[in-house]
PDB file of C-alpha atoms in Angstrom:
ATOM      1  CA  MET A 236    -175.069 116.443 111.391  1.00 76.00           C
ATOM      2  CA  ILE A 237    -177.401 118.489 109.781  1.00 90.00           C
ATOM      3  CA  GLY A 238    -179.776 116.842 107.274  1.00 96.00           C
ATOM      4  CA  ILE A 239    -179.655 118.221 103.619  1.00 97.00           C
ATOM      5  CA  THR A 240    -182.626 117.134 100.938  1.00 98.00           C
ATOM      6  CA  VAL A 241    -182.743 118.107  97.737  1.00 98.00           C
ATOM      7  CA  ILE A 242    -186.853 117.851  96.212  1.00 98.00           C
ATOM      8  CA  HIS A 243    -186.792 118.307  91.859  1.00 97.00           C
ATOM      9  CA  VAL A 244    -189.085 117.846  89.964  1.00 96.00           C
ATOM     10  CA  GLY A 245    -187.787 115.134  87.102  1.00 94.00           C
ATOM     11  CA  ASP A 246    -184.451 113.267  86.538  1.00 92.00           C
ATOM     12  CA  PHE A 247    -181.047 112.874  84.846  1.00 92.00           C
ATOM     13  CA  LYS A 248    -181.523 111.989  80.972  1.00 90.00           C
ATOM     14  CA  GLU A 249    -177.559 112.048  80.767  1.00 94.00           C
ATOM     15  CA  LYS A 250    -175.940 109.703  81.882  1.00 96.00           C
ATOM     16  CA  TYR A 251    -172.895 112.254  82.701  1.00 96.00           C
ATOM     17  CA  LEU A 252    -175.361 114.940  84.774  1.00 96.00           C
ATOM     18  CA  ASP A 253    -176.281 111.894  87.296  1.00 96.00           C
ATOM     19  CA  GLU A 254    -172.111 110.649  87.654  1.00 97.00           C
ATOM     20  CA  ALA A 255    -171.372 113.953  88.876  1.00 97.00           C
ATOM     21  CA  TYR A 256    -174.450 114.615  90.914  1.00 97.00           C
ATOM     22  CA  LYS A 257    -173.811 111.296  92.153  1.00 97.00           C
ATOM     23  CA  GLU A 258    -170.486 112.289  92.754  1.00 97.00           C
ATOM     24  CA  TYR A 259    -170.660 115.564  94.774  1.00 97.00           C
ATOM     25  CA  SER A 260    -173.502 113.595  96.076  1.00 97.00           C
ATOM     26  CA  LYS A 261    -171.177 110.942  98.247  1.00 97.00           C
ATOM     27  CA  ARG A 262    -168.723 114.349  98.707  1.00 97.00           C
ATOM     28  CA  ILE A 263    -171.764 116.128 100.892  1.00 97.00           C
ATOM     29  CA  GLY A 264    -172.354 112.636 103.092  1.00 96.00           C
ATOM     30  CA  GLY A 265    -168.934 113.064 104.732  1.00 95.00           C
ATOM     31  CA  TYR A 266    -170.813 116.421 106.017  1.00 95.00           C
ATOM     32  CA  ALA A 267    -174.380 116.162 106.219  1.00 96.00           C
ATOM     33  CA  LYS A 268    -176.910 113.582 106.144  1.00 96.00           C
ATOM     34  CA  PHE A 269    -177.853 113.777 102.527  1.00 97.00           C
ATOM     35  CA  GLU A 270    -181.856 112.956 100.698  1.00 97.00           C
ATOM     36  CA  ASP A 271    -182.150 113.215  97.209  1.00 97.00           C
ATOM     37  CA  ILE A 272    -185.725 113.147  96.332  1.00 97.00           C
ATOM     38  CA  CYS A 273    -187.732 113.275  92.894  1.00 97.00           C
ATOM     39  CA  ILE A 274    -190.795 113.858  92.373  1.00 96.00           C
ATOM     40  CA  LYS A 275    -192.521 113.213  88.443  1.00 95.00           C
ATOM     41  CA  GLU A 276    -191.994 116.083  85.585  1.00 94.00           C
ATOM     42  CA  GLU A 277    -195.816 116.220  84.403  1.00 95.00           C
ATOM     43  CA  ASN A 278    -196.442 114.724  80.487  1.00 93.00           C
ATOM     44  CA  LEU A 279    -196.980 118.180  78.711  1.00 93.00           C
ATOM     45  CA  PRO A 280    -197.356 118.817  74.707  1.00 92.00           C
ATOM     46  CA  GLU A 281    -194.146 120.336  72.274  1.00 91.00           C
ATOM     47  CA  SER A 282    -195.764 123.908  72.505  1.00 93.00           C
ATOM     48  CA  PRO A 283    -197.816 123.717  75.999  1.00 94.00           C
ATOM     49  CA  SER A 284    -200.120 126.728  76.654  1.00 94.00           C
ATOM     50  CA  ASP A 285    -199.951 128.847  79.773  1.00 95.00           C
ATOM     51  CA  THR A 286    -203.144 127.205  81.215  1.00 96.00           C
ATOM     52  CA  GLN A 287    -201.218 123.763  80.345  1.00 96.00           C
ATOM     53  CA  ILE A 288    -198.275 124.455  82.339  1.00 96.00           C
ATOM     54  CA  GLU A 289    -200.153 126.636  85.399  1.00 96.00           C
ATOM     55  CA  LYS A 290    -201.803 122.837  86.152  1.00 97.00           C
ATOM     56  CA  ALA A 291    -198.409 121.693  85.324  1.00 97.00           C
ATOM     57  CA  LEU A 292    -196.213 123.050  88.075  1.00 97.00           C
ATOM     58  CA  SER A 293    -199.647 123.231  90.058  1.00 97.00           C
ATOM     59  CA  ALA A 294    -200.076 119.406  90.505  1.00 97.00           C
ATOM     60  CA  GLU A 295    -195.844 119.602  90.511  1.00 98.00           C
ATOM     61  CA  GLY A 296    -196.384 121.859  93.742  1.00 97.00           C
ATOM     62  CA  LYS A 297    -199.076 119.558  95.075  1.00 98.00           C
ATOM     63  CA  GLN A 298    -196.105 116.552  95.365  1.00 98.00           C
ATOM     64  CA  ILE A 299    -192.858 119.060  96.506  1.00 98.00           C
ATOM     65  CA  LEU A 300    -195.542 119.984  98.896  1.00 98.00           C
ATOM     66  CA  ALA A 301    -196.749 116.647 100.535  1.00 97.00           C
ATOM     67  CA  LYS A 302    -192.823 116.193 100.878  1.00 97.00           C
ATOM     68  CA  LEU A 303    -191.787 118.986 102.956  1.00 96.00           C
ATOM     69  CA  ASP A 304    -190.574 118.846 106.388  1.00 94.00           C
ATOM     70  CA  PRO A 305    -192.163 121.493 107.969  1.00 92.00           C
ATOM     71  CA  ARG A 306    -188.622 121.504 110.608  1.00 92.00           C
ATOM     72  CA  SER A 307    -186.658 122.020 107.431  1.00 96.00           C
ATOM     73  CA  LYS A 308    -185.443 125.292 106.211  1.00 98.00           C
ATOM     74  CA  LYS A 309    -186.709 125.269 102.415  1.00 98.00           C
ATOM     75  CA  ILE A 310    -185.267 127.463  99.791  1.00 98.00           C
ATOM     76  CA  ALA A 311    -186.945 127.316  96.547  1.00 98.00           C
ATOM     77  CA  LEU A 312    -184.517 127.852  93.436  1.00 97.00           C
ATOM     78  CA  CYS A 313    -186.347 130.352  91.402  1.00 94.00           C
ATOM     79  CA  VAL A 314    -185.030 133.713  89.519  1.00 92.00           C
ATOM     80  CA  GLU A 315    -186.415 136.201  91.204  1.00 94.00           C
ATOM     81  CA  GLY A 316    -184.732 134.792  94.020  1.00 96.00           C
ATOM     82  CA  LYS A 317    -181.718 136.624  96.169  1.00 97.00           C
ATOM     83  CA  GLN A 318    -178.280 136.118  94.533  1.00 97.00           C
ATOM     84  CA  LEU A 319    -175.909 134.766  97.552  1.00 97.00           C
ATOM     85  CA  SER A 320    -172.197 133.923  96.375  1.00 96.00           C
ATOM     86  CA  SER A 321    -170.337 130.795  98.270  1.00 96.00           C
ATOM     87  CA  GLU A 322    -169.588 132.148 101.286  1.00 96.00           C
ATOM     88  CA  GLU A 323    -172.912 133.658 101.602  1.00 97.00           C
ATOM     89  CA  LEU A 324    -174.376 130.679 100.789  1.00 97.00           C
ATOM     90  CA  SER A 325    -171.802 128.867 103.171  1.00 96.00           C
ATOM     91  CA  ALA A 326    -173.507 131.141 106.247  1.00 97.00           C
ATOM     92  CA  LEU A 327    -176.492 130.217 105.388  1.00 97.00           C
ATOM     93  CA  MET A 328    -176.228 127.136 105.509  1.00 97.00           C
ATOM     94  CA  GLU A 329    -174.315 127.310 109.087  1.00 95.00           C
ATOM     95  CA  LYS A 330    -176.520 129.258 110.534  1.00 96.00           C
ATOM     96  CA  SER A 331    -179.480 126.993 109.244  1.00 95.00           C
ATOM     97  CA  ALA A 332    -178.254 124.300 110.688  1.00 92.00           C
ATOM     98  CA  ALA A 333    -178.402 126.513 114.433  1.00 92.00           C
ATOM     99  CA  GLU A 334    -182.110 126.518 113.564  1.00 95.00           C
ATOM    100  CA  TYR A 335    -183.416 123.940 111.834  1.00 95.00           C
ATOM    101  CA  SER A 336    -182.660 119.800 111.636  1.00 90.00           C
ATOM    102  CA  LYS A 337    -182.781 119.741 108.066  1.00 96.00           C
ATOM    103  CA  ILE A 338    -182.161 121.895 104.675  1.00 98.00           C
ATOM    104  CA  THR A 339    -183.989 121.936 101.427  1.00 98.00           C
ATOM    105  CA  PHE A 340    -183.197 122.761  98.850  1.00 98.00           C
ATOM    106  CA  ILE A 341    -185.952 122.863  96.038  1.00 98.00           C
ATOM    107  CA  ILE A 342    -185.479 122.320  91.439  1.00 97.00           C
ATOM    108  CA  GLY A 343    -188.982 122.389  89.831  1.00 95.00           C
ATOM    109  CA  SER A 344    -188.937 121.229  85.916  1.00 94.00           C
ATOM    110  CA  SER A 345    -188.041 123.102  83.264  1.00 90.00           C
ATOM    111  CA  HIS A 346    -190.781 125.665  84.021  1.00 93.00           C
ATOM    112  CA  GLY A 347    -190.111 125.926  86.905  1.00 94.00           C
ATOM    113  CA  LEU A 348    -191.621 126.393  90.227  1.00 97.00           C
ATOM    114  CA  SER A 349    -196.231 126.590  91.586  1.00 97.00           C
ATOM    115  CA  GLU A 350    -196.528 129.691  93.578  1.00 97.00           C
ATOM    116  CA  GLU A 351    -197.945 127.813  95.828  1.00 98.00           C
ATOM    117  CA  VAL A 352    -193.851 125.713  96.385  1.00 98.00           C
ATOM    118  CA  LYS A 353    -192.431 129.596  96.274  1.00 98.00           C
ATOM    119  CA  ASN A 354    -195.123 130.703  99.339  1.00 97.00           C
ATOM    120  CA  ALA A 355    -194.219 127.587 100.513  1.00 97.00           C
ATOM    121  CA  ALA A 356    -189.792 128.268 100.738  1.00 98.00           C
ATOM    122  CA  ASP A 357    -188.829 130.563 103.747  1.00 97.00           C
ATOM    123  CA  MET A 358    -186.398 131.953 101.250  1.00 97.00           C
ATOM    124  CA  LYS A 359    -185.622 132.326  97.772  1.00 98.00           C
ATOM    125  CA  LEU A 360    -182.654 131.801  96.325  1.00 98.00           C
ATOM    126  CA  SER A 361    -181.915 132.401  92.555  1.00 97.00           C
ATOM    127  CA  PHE A 362    -178.140 130.702  91.290  1.00 95.00           C
ATOM    128  CA  SER A 363    -177.661 134.253  87.956  1.00 92.00           C
ATOM    129  CA  LYS A 364    -179.824 136.094  85.885  1.00 90.00           C
ATOM    130  CA  MET A 365    -179.225 133.509  82.968  1.00 89.00           C
ATOM    131  CA  THR A 366    -181.205 130.350  83.232  1.00 86.00           C
ATOM    132  CA  PHE A 367    -179.728 126.960  83.732  1.00 87.00           C
ATOM    133  CA  PRO A 368    -181.288 123.644  82.686  1.00 88.00           C
ATOM    134  CA  HIS A 369    -183.095 122.554  85.705  1.00 84.00           C
ATOM    135  CA  GLN A 370    -181.129 119.400  85.588  1.00 89.00           C
ATOM    136  CA  LEU A 371    -177.699 121.026  85.508  1.00 94.00           C
ATOM    137  CA  MET A 372    -178.884 123.179  87.967  1.00 95.00           C
ATOM    138  CA  ARG A 373    -179.354 119.926  90.001  1.00 96.00           C
ATOM    139  CA  VAL A 374    -175.393 119.204  89.615  1.00 97.00           C
ATOM    140  CA  ILE A 375    -174.510 123.331  90.329  1.00 97.00           C
ATOM    141  CA  LEU A 376    -176.674 123.106  93.913  1.00 98.00           C
ATOM    142  CA  ALA A 377    -174.621 120.353  94.861  1.00 98.00           C
ATOM    143  CA  GLU A 378    -171.219 121.544  94.009  1.00 98.00           C
ATOM    144  CA  GLN A 379    -172.282 124.582  95.774  1.00 97.00           C
ATOM    145  CA  ILE A 380    -173.298 122.251  99.092  1.00 97.00           C
ATOM    146  CA  TYR A 381    -170.621 120.685  98.918  1.00 97.00           C
ATOM    147  CA  ARG A 382    -168.373 123.546  98.919  1.00 96.00           C
ATOM    148  CA  GLY A 383    -170.199 125.577 101.606  1.00 96.00           C
ATOM    149  CA  GLU A 384    -169.884 122.860 103.676  1.00 96.00           C
ATOM    150  CA  THR A 385    -165.751 122.338 103.210  1.00 96.00           C
ATOM    151  CA  ILE A 386    -165.834 126.501 103.903  1.00 95.00           C
ATOM    152  CA  ILE A 387    -167.387 125.724 107.092  1.00 94.00           C
ATOM    153  CA  ALA A 388    -165.110 123.179 107.597  1.00 93.00           C
ATOM    154  CA  GLY A 389    -161.941 125.212 106.811  1.00 92.00           C
ATOM    155  CA  LYS A 390    -161.407 122.735 104.692  1.00 91.00           C
ATOM    156  CA  LYS A 391    -158.739 124.046 101.483  1.00 85.00           C
ATOM    157  CA  TYR A 392    -161.815 123.289  98.569  1.00 79.00           C
ATOM    158  CA  HIS A 393    -162.332 126.266  98.330  1.00 65.00           C
ATOM    159  CA  LYS A 394    -159.262 129.075  97.189  1.00 65.00           C
TER     160      LYS A 394
END
């Protein structure tokens, strides 16, 4: 059974997002060993400077890099990444499961990910040209991982 890890910066503030994420995490557990790793979000002032943002991203990035398993397929979620259909993500997951012991998805803070984390990733993935709140992105990602697993298993969830 493949391991799937989601490393994310910051935790949920809204209960409904936490409940949705837990539901998809539970569903994924039927297909893969699921792990969730939360990195503490750096505190920034209300209107941070570019320098303050870069410093925060660097600090968060160091924590993320320390949690990455070198045997894992590392996928960073960022706007400049490649966009895939659900079927293409499923095929990527299936191919990665044959080559790696784990797949790790990385979600940054509301300011994104450091360049060091992006460079350490095997792939950059974008879910849309639109911007989503990073907390909501965790739910969307979990749903797509679950959808991908059901596609691989030939289940009827994906229509």
